[in-house]
Each structure stands twice: as C-alpha cells, then as structure tokens.
C-alpha cells in the first residue's frame, strides 16, 4: 500500500523524469513481490535504447536520493508499450 508521502515522492520523481524524458509516462506503482517495503514504479520506456539506459541511470540517482532522504526503497522499471518491438 502506498502512503501519502510515497505518492508525493513518486509524483515529484515523475515530474523530474518527464522534464528530461517527455515521452515517458507512468504506468503504475506496484508493491514488490519480494519485499513489501519496496515499490516498483513502472514507466513506459523511451523508444531509443540509449535514451532508455540514460533515463534508467537518471531515475536510479533520483530513487537513491529518496532512499537516503526518506528511507523509501523504489525502483523505476521501464516497460515497452504494447505492440512496440522488443
């Protein structure tokens, strides 16, 4: 279950991601099946693979800051849109 502060942090994270990668959209937020204290933030992946890698690194820095500042563990999981080539 996502609490109010986590929702706020995810919204802020997504605005930072969207600012640099406007093609990326939030798909959803899931509780990790491995740990109830970890959240998976599923987003659409940029079509360009290099851009996807760059976005993943950018997001990793941001979620590391969230972990250090607030203690919430999150992972940004890029996912291809349905019908996109793998």
Short mmCIF file of N, CA, C and O in Angstrom, two decimals:
data_model
loop_
_atom_site.label_atom_id
_atom_site.label_comp_id
_atom_site.label_asym_id
_atom_site.label_seq_id
_atom_site.Cartn_x
_atom_site.Cartn_y
_atom_site.Cartn_z
N UNK A 1 0.84 -1.18 0.00
CA UNK A 1 0.00 0.00 0.00
C UNK A 1 0.89 1.25 0.00
O UNK A 1 1.83 1.35 0.78
N UNK A 2 0.60 2.17 -0.87
CA UNK A 2 1.37 3.41 -1.00
C UNK A 2 0.79 4.46 -0.05
O UNK A 2 -0.41 4.72 -0.07
N UNK A 3 1.65 5.05 0.77
CA UNK A 3 1.16 6.09 1.67
C UNK A 3 1.23 7.47 1.00
O UNK A 3 1.75 7.60 -0.11
N UNK A 4 0.73 8.47 1.69
CA UNK A 4 0.64 9.82 1.13
C UNK A 4 2.02 10.36 0.76
O UNK A 4 2.21 10.93 -0.32
N UNK A 5 3.01 10.19 1.62
CA UNK A 5 4.36 10.71 1.35
C UNK A 5 4.98 10.01 0.14
O UNK A 5 5.61 10.65 -0.70
N UNK A 6 4.78 8.69 0.03
CA UNK A 6 5.29 7.96 -1.12
C UNK A 6 4.64 8.47 -2.41
O UNK A 6 5.32 8.64 -3.42
N UNK A 7 3.32 8.70 -2.38
CA UNK A 7 2.64 9.25 -3.56
C UNK A 7 3.24 10.59 -3.95
O UNK A 7 3.47 10.85 -5.13
N UNK A 8 3.48 11.43 -2.96
CA UNK A 8 4.07 12.74 -3.21
C UNK A 8 5.46 12.60 -3.84
O UNK A 8 5.79 13.29 -4.80
N UNK A 9 6.27 11.71 -3.31
CA UNK A 9 7.62 11.48 -3.83
C UNK A 9 7.58 10.92 -5.24
O UNK A 9 8.39 11.30 -6.10
N UNK A 10 6.64 10.03 -5.51
CA UNK A 10 6.51 9.45 -6.86
C UNK A 10 6.07 10.52 -7.86
O UNK A 10 6.59 10.58 -8.97
N UNK A 11 5.16 11.38 -7.46
CA UNK A 11 4.73 12.48 -8.35
C UNK A 11 5.91 13.40 -8.66
O UNK A 11 6.11 13.80 -9.81
N UNK A 12 6.70 13.72 -7.64
CA UNK A 12 7.87 14.57 -7.84
C UNK A 12 8.90 13.86 -8.73
O UNK A 12 9.45 14.47 -9.65
N UNK A 13 9.12 12.59 -8.48
CA UNK A 13 10.04 11.78 -9.30
C UNK A 13 9.59 11.78 -10.76
O UNK A 13 10.38 12.02 -11.66
N UNK A 14 8.30 11.55 -10.99
CA UNK A 14 7.79 11.51 -12.35
C UNK A 14 7.88 12.87 -13.03
O UNK A 14 8.17 12.94 -14.22
N UNK A 15 7.69 13.97 -12.29
CA UNK A 15 7.85 15.28 -12.94
C UNK A 15 9.28 15.52 -13.35
O UNK A 15 9.54 16.09 -14.41
N UNK A 16 10.24 15.06 -12.53
CA UNK A 16 11.65 15.21 -12.89
C UNK A 16 11.99 14.35 -14.11
O UNK A 16 12.71 14.80 -15.00
N UNK A 17 11.46 13.14 -14.14
CA UNK A 17 11.70 12.26 -15.29
C UNK A 17 11.06 12.84 -16.54
O UNK A 17 11.68 12.91 -17.60
N UNK A 18 9.80 13.29 -16.44
CA UNK A 18 9.07 13.83 -17.60
C UNK A 18 9.73 15.11 -18.13
O UNK A 18 9.65 15.39 -19.31
N UNK A 19 10.35 15.86 -17.24
CA UNK A 19 11.03 17.09 -17.67
C UNK A 19 12.16 16.77 -18.65
O UNK A 19 12.36 17.46 -19.63
N UNK A 20 12.91 15.70 -18.37
CA UNK A 20 14.03 15.31 -19.23
C UNK A 20 13.64 14.33 -20.31
O UNK A 20 14.29 14.27 -21.35
N UNK A 21 12.61 13.55 -20.04
CA UNK A 21 12.17 12.49 -20.97
C UNK A 21 10.65 12.58 -21.13
O UNK A 21 9.91 11.79 -20.54
N UNK A 22 10.17 13.55 -21.92
CA UNK A 22 8.73 13.79 -22.01
C UNK A 22 7.94 12.62 -22.58
O UNK A 22 6.73 12.53 -22.38
N UNK A 23 8.61 11.70 -23.26
CA UNK A 23 7.90 10.56 -23.83
C UNK A 23 7.61 9.46 -22.80
O UNK A 23 6.88 8.51 -23.08
N UNK A 24 8.16 9.59 -21.61
CA UNK A 24 7.97 8.58 -20.56
C UNK A 24 6.71 8.90 -19.77
O UNK A 24 6.49 10.03 -19.33
N UNK A 25 5.86 7.87 -19.59
CA UNK A 25 4.62 8.02 -18.82
C UNK A 25 4.59 7.00 -17.69
O UNK A 25 5.15 5.91 -17.81
N UNK A 26 3.91 7.34 -16.63
CA UNK A 26 3.71 6.43 -15.52
C UNK A 26 2.67 5.38 -15.92
O UNK A 26 1.59 5.72 -16.39
N UNK A 27 3.01 4.12 -15.74
CA UNK A 27 2.06 3.04 -15.98
C UNK A 27 1.36 2.69 -14.68
O UNK A 27 0.15 2.56 -14.62
N UNK A 28 2.14 2.54 -13.62
CA UNK A 28 1.56 2.21 -12.33
C UNK A 28 2.62 2.00 -11.28
O UNK A 28 3.82 1.96 -11.57
N UNK A 29 2.17 1.85 -10.05
CA UNK A 29 3.06 1.62 -8.92
C UNK A 29 2.61 0.32 -8.26
O UNK A 29 1.44 0.15 -7.94
N UNK A 30 3.57 -0.60 -8.09
CA UNK A 30 3.27 -1.90 -7.51
C UNK A 30 4.15 -2.14 -6.29
O UNK A 30 5.29 -1.70 -6.25
N UNK A 31 3.61 -2.86 -5.34
CA UNK A 31 4.42 -3.32 -4.22
C UNK A 31 5.26 -4.48 -4.74
O UNK A 31 4.76 -5.36 -5.44
N UNK A 32 6.53 -4.48 -4.43
CA UNK A 32 7.42 -5.55 -4.89
C UNK A 32 6.97 -6.89 -4.31
O UNK A 32 6.67 -6.98 -3.12
N UNK A 33 6.92 -7.92 -5.13
CA UNK A 33 6.57 -9.24 -4.59
C UNK A 33 7.68 -9.81 -3.69
O UNK A 33 7.44 -10.72 -2.91
N UNK A 34 8.87 -9.22 -3.79
CA UNK A 34 10.00 -9.69 -2.99
C UNK A 34 10.04 -9.04 -1.60
O UNK A 34 10.55 -9.62 -0.66
N UNK A 35 9.52 -7.82 -1.51
CA UNK A 35 9.57 -7.10 -0.24
C UNK A 35 8.44 -6.08 -0.19
O UNK A 35 8.34 -5.22 -1.07
N UNK A 36 7.64 -6.15 0.84
CA UNK A 36 6.51 -5.21 0.97
C UNK A 36 6.97 -3.77 1.17
O UNK A 36 6.22 -2.83 0.96
N UNK A 37 8.24 -3.60 1.55
CA UNK A 37 8.74 -2.24 1.81
C UNK A 37 9.34 -1.60 0.56
O UNK A 37 9.82 -0.48 0.62
N UNK A 38 9.30 -2.30 -0.56
CA UNK A 38 9.87 -1.77 -1.80
C UNK A 38 8.76 -1.56 -2.83
O UNK A 38 7.86 -2.39 -2.95
N UNK A 39 8.86 -0.45 -3.56
CA UNK A 39 7.87 -0.15 -4.59
C UNK A 39 8.50 -0.19 -5.97
O UNK A 39 9.64 0.25 -6.15
N UNK A 40 7.76 -0.71 -6.91
CA UNK A 40 8.17 -0.70 -8.31
C UNK A 40 7.36 0.37 -9.02
O UNK A 40 6.13 0.32 -9.05
N UNK A 41 8.03 1.34 -9.59
CA UNK A 41 7.39 2.41 -10.34
C UNK A 41 7.55 2.04 -11.82
O UNK A 41 8.64 2.16 -12.38
N UNK A 42 6.48 1.54 -12.41
CA UNK A 42 6.54 1.09 -13.80
C UNK A 42 6.23 2.27 -14.73
O UNK A 42 5.23 2.95 -14.56
N UNK A 43 7.14 2.48 -15.68
CA UNK A 43 7.00 3.59 -16.64
C UNK A 43 7.18 3.06 -18.06
O UNK A 43 7.74 1.99 -18.27
N UNK A 44 6.69 3.83 -19.02
CA UNK A 44 6.94 3.47 -20.41
C UNK A 44 8.40 3.76 -20.74
O UNK A 44 8.96 4.75 -20.27
N UNK A 45 8.99 2.89 -21.52
CA UNK A 45 10.40 3.05 -21.89
C UNK A 45 10.52 3.93 -23.12
O UNK A 45 9.70 3.84 -24.04
N UNK A 46 11.52 4.80 -23.16
CA UNK A 46 11.78 5.54 -24.40
C UNK A 46 12.05 4.55 -25.54
O UNK A 46 12.58 3.46 -25.31
N UNK A 47 11.69 4.93 -26.75
CA UNK A 47 11.86 4.03 -27.89
C UNK A 47 13.33 3.78 -28.20
O UNK A 47 13.70 2.69 -28.60
N UNK A 48 14.17 4.79 -28.02
CA UNK A 48 15.59 4.66 -28.28
C UNK A 48 16.27 3.97 -27.09
O UNK A 48 16.15 4.42 -25.95
N UNK A 49 17.00 2.89 -27.37
CA UNK A 49 17.62 2.11 -26.30
C UNK A 49 18.64 2.91 -25.50
O UNK A 49 18.71 2.79 -24.27
N UNK A 50 19.44 3.74 -26.18
CA UNK A 50 20.41 4.57 -25.46
C UNK A 50 19.71 5.55 -24.53
O UNK A 50 20.16 5.80 -23.41
N UNK A 51 18.61 6.10 -25.00
CA UNK A 51 17.82 7.03 -24.19
C UNK A 51 17.19 6.29 -23.00
O UNK A 51 17.09 6.84 -21.90
N UNK A 52 16.78 5.05 -23.21
CA UNK A 52 16.22 4.25 -22.12
C UNK A 52 17.27 4.01 -21.03
O UNK A 52 16.99 4.15 -19.84
N UNK A 53 18.49 3.69 -21.45
CA UNK A 53 19.58 3.47 -20.49
C UNK A 53 19.87 4.76 -19.72
O UNK A 53 20.02 4.75 -18.49
N UNK A 54 19.92 5.87 -20.45
CA UNK A 54 20.17 7.17 -19.82
C UNK A 54 19.08 7.50 -18.80
O UNK A 54 19.35 7.96 -17.69
N UNK A 55 17.81 7.25 -19.19
CA UNK A 55 16.69 7.51 -18.29
C UNK A 55 16.76 6.62 -17.05
O UNK A 55 16.52 7.06 -15.94
N UNK A 56 17.13 5.36 -17.24
CA UNK A 56 17.24 4.43 -16.11
C UNK A 56 18.32 4.89 -15.13
O UNK A 56 18.13 4.82 -13.91
N UNK A 57 19.44 5.38 -15.65
CA UNK A 57 20.50 5.88 -14.79
C UNK A 57 20.06 7.15 -14.05
O UNK A 57 20.34 7.31 -12.85
N UNK A 58 19.37 8.04 -14.75
CA UNK A 58 18.85 9.26 -14.14
C UNK A 58 17.88 8.90 -13.01
O UNK A 58 17.97 9.43 -11.90
N UNK A 59 16.96 7.98 -13.30
CA UNK A 59 15.96 7.57 -12.31
C UNK A 59 16.62 6.88 -11.12
O UNK A 59 16.20 7.08 -9.97
N UNK A 60 17.65 6.09 -11.37
CA UNK A 60 18.36 5.41 -10.28
C UNK A 60 18.98 6.42 -9.32
O UNK A 60 18.94 6.22 -8.09
N UNK A 61 19.54 7.49 -9.85
CA UNK A 61 20.08 8.55 -8.99
C UNK A 61 18.98 9.16 -8.13
O UNK A 61 19.18 9.42 -6.94
N UNK A 62 17.83 9.41 -8.76
CA UNK A 62 16.71 10.05 -8.04
C UNK A 62 16.16 9.14 -6.94
O UNK A 62 15.88 9.60 -5.84
N UNK A 63 15.98 7.85 -7.24
CA UNK A 63 15.43 6.95 -6.21
C UNK A 63 16.45 6.68 -5.11
O UNK A 63 16.07 6.41 -3.96
N UNK A 64 17.75 6.78 -5.44
CA UNK A 64 18.78 6.68 -4.40
C UNK A 64 18.66 7.84 -3.43
O UNK A 64 18.77 7.66 -2.21
N UNK A 65 18.42 9.04 -3.97
CA UNK A 65 18.21 10.21 -3.11
C UNK A 65 16.98 10.02 -2.23
O UNK A 65 17.00 10.37 -1.04
N UNK A 66 15.91 9.46 -2.78
CA UNK A 66 14.69 9.21 -2.00
C UNK A 66 14.98 8.23 -0.87
O UNK A 66 14.56 8.44 0.27
N UNK A 67 15.73 7.19 -1.16
CA UNK A 67 16.08 6.21 -0.13
C UNK A 67 16.90 6.85 0.99
O UNK A 67 16.61 6.67 2.17
N UNK A 68 17.91 7.63 0.60
CA UNK A 68 18.76 8.27 1.60
C UNK A 68 18.02 9.34 2.40
O UNK A 68 18.21 9.46 3.62
N UNK A 69 17.17 10.12 1.74
CA UNK A 69 16.49 11.23 2.41
C UNK A 69 15.25 10.81 3.20
O UNK A 69 14.94 11.40 4.23
N UNK A 70 14.52 9.78 2.70
CA UNK A 70 13.23 9.43 3.30
C UNK A 70 13.11 7.98 3.75
O UNK A 70 12.16 7.62 4.43
N UNK A 71 14.05 7.13 3.31
CA UNK A 71 14.01 5.73 3.73
C UNK A 71 13.07 4.85 2.93
O UNK A 71 12.82 3.72 3.31
N UNK A 72 12.57 5.36 1.81
CA UNK A 72 11.67 4.57 0.95
C UNK A 72 12.46 3.97 -0.20
O UNK A 72 13.11 4.70 -0.95
N UNK A 73 12.37 2.66 -0.35
CA UNK A 73 13.06 1.98 -1.45
C UNK A 73 12.12 1.87 -2.65
O UNK A 73 11.02 1.34 -2.53
N UNK A 74 12.56 2.40 -3.78
CA UNK A 74 11.77 2.37 -5.01
C UNK A 74 12.67 1.98 -6.17
O UNK A 74 13.86 2.31 -6.16
N UNK A 75 12.10 1.32 -7.14
CA UNK A 75 12.80 1.00 -8.38
C UNK A 75 11.96 1.50 -9.53
O UNK A 75 10.75 1.30 -9.55
N UNK A 76 12.58 2.17 -10.49
CA UNK A 76 11.88 2.60 -11.70
C UNK A 76 12.10 1.50 -12.74
O UNK A 76 13.23 1.15 -13.06
N UNK A 77 10.98 0.95 -13.22
CA UNK A 77 11.03 -0.19 -14.13
C UNK A 77 10.50 0.24 -15.50
O UNK A 77 9.28 0.35 -15.69
N UNK A 78 11.39 0.50 -16.48
CA UNK A 78 10.91 0.84 -17.82
C UNK A 78 10.30 -0.38 -18.49
O UNK A 78 10.81 -1.49 -18.37
N UNK A 79 9.19 -0.16 -19.18
CA UNK A 79 8.48 -1.24 -19.84
C UNK A 79 8.07 -0.79 -21.24
O UNK A 79 7.66 0.35 -21.43
N UNK A 80 8.20 -1.67 -22.19
CA UNK A 80 7.79 -1.36 -23.56
C UNK A 80 6.28 -1.25 -23.65
O UNK A 80 5.56 -1.97 -22.98
N UNK A 81 5.83 -0.34 -24.49
CA UNK A 81 4.39 -0.22 -24.74
C UNK A 81 3.93 -1.46 -25.48
O UNK A 81 4.69 -2.06 -26.25
N UNK A 82 2.68 -1.82 -25.29
CA UNK A 82 2.12 -2.97 -26.00
C UNK A 82 2.20 -2.72 -27.50
O UNK A 82 1.84 -1.64 -27.98
N UNK A 83 2.74 -3.68 -28.23
CA UNK A 83 2.88 -3.55 -29.67
C UNK A 83 4.22 -2.99 -30.11
O UNK A 83 4.55 -3.03 -31.28
N UNK A 84 5.02 -2.46 -29.16
CA UNK A 84 6.36 -1.96 -29.50
C UNK A 84 7.29 -3.15 -29.74
O UNK A 84 7.21 -4.14 -29.02
N UNK A 85 8.19 -3.03 -30.69
CA UNK A 85 9.16 -4.11 -30.87
C UNK A 85 10.08 -4.24 -29.68
O UNK A 85 10.42 -3.24 -29.04
N UNK A 86 10.46 -5.43 -29.34
CA UNK A 86 11.31 -5.67 -28.17
C UNK A 86 12.74 -5.26 -28.38
O UNK A 86 13.23 -5.05 -29.41
#
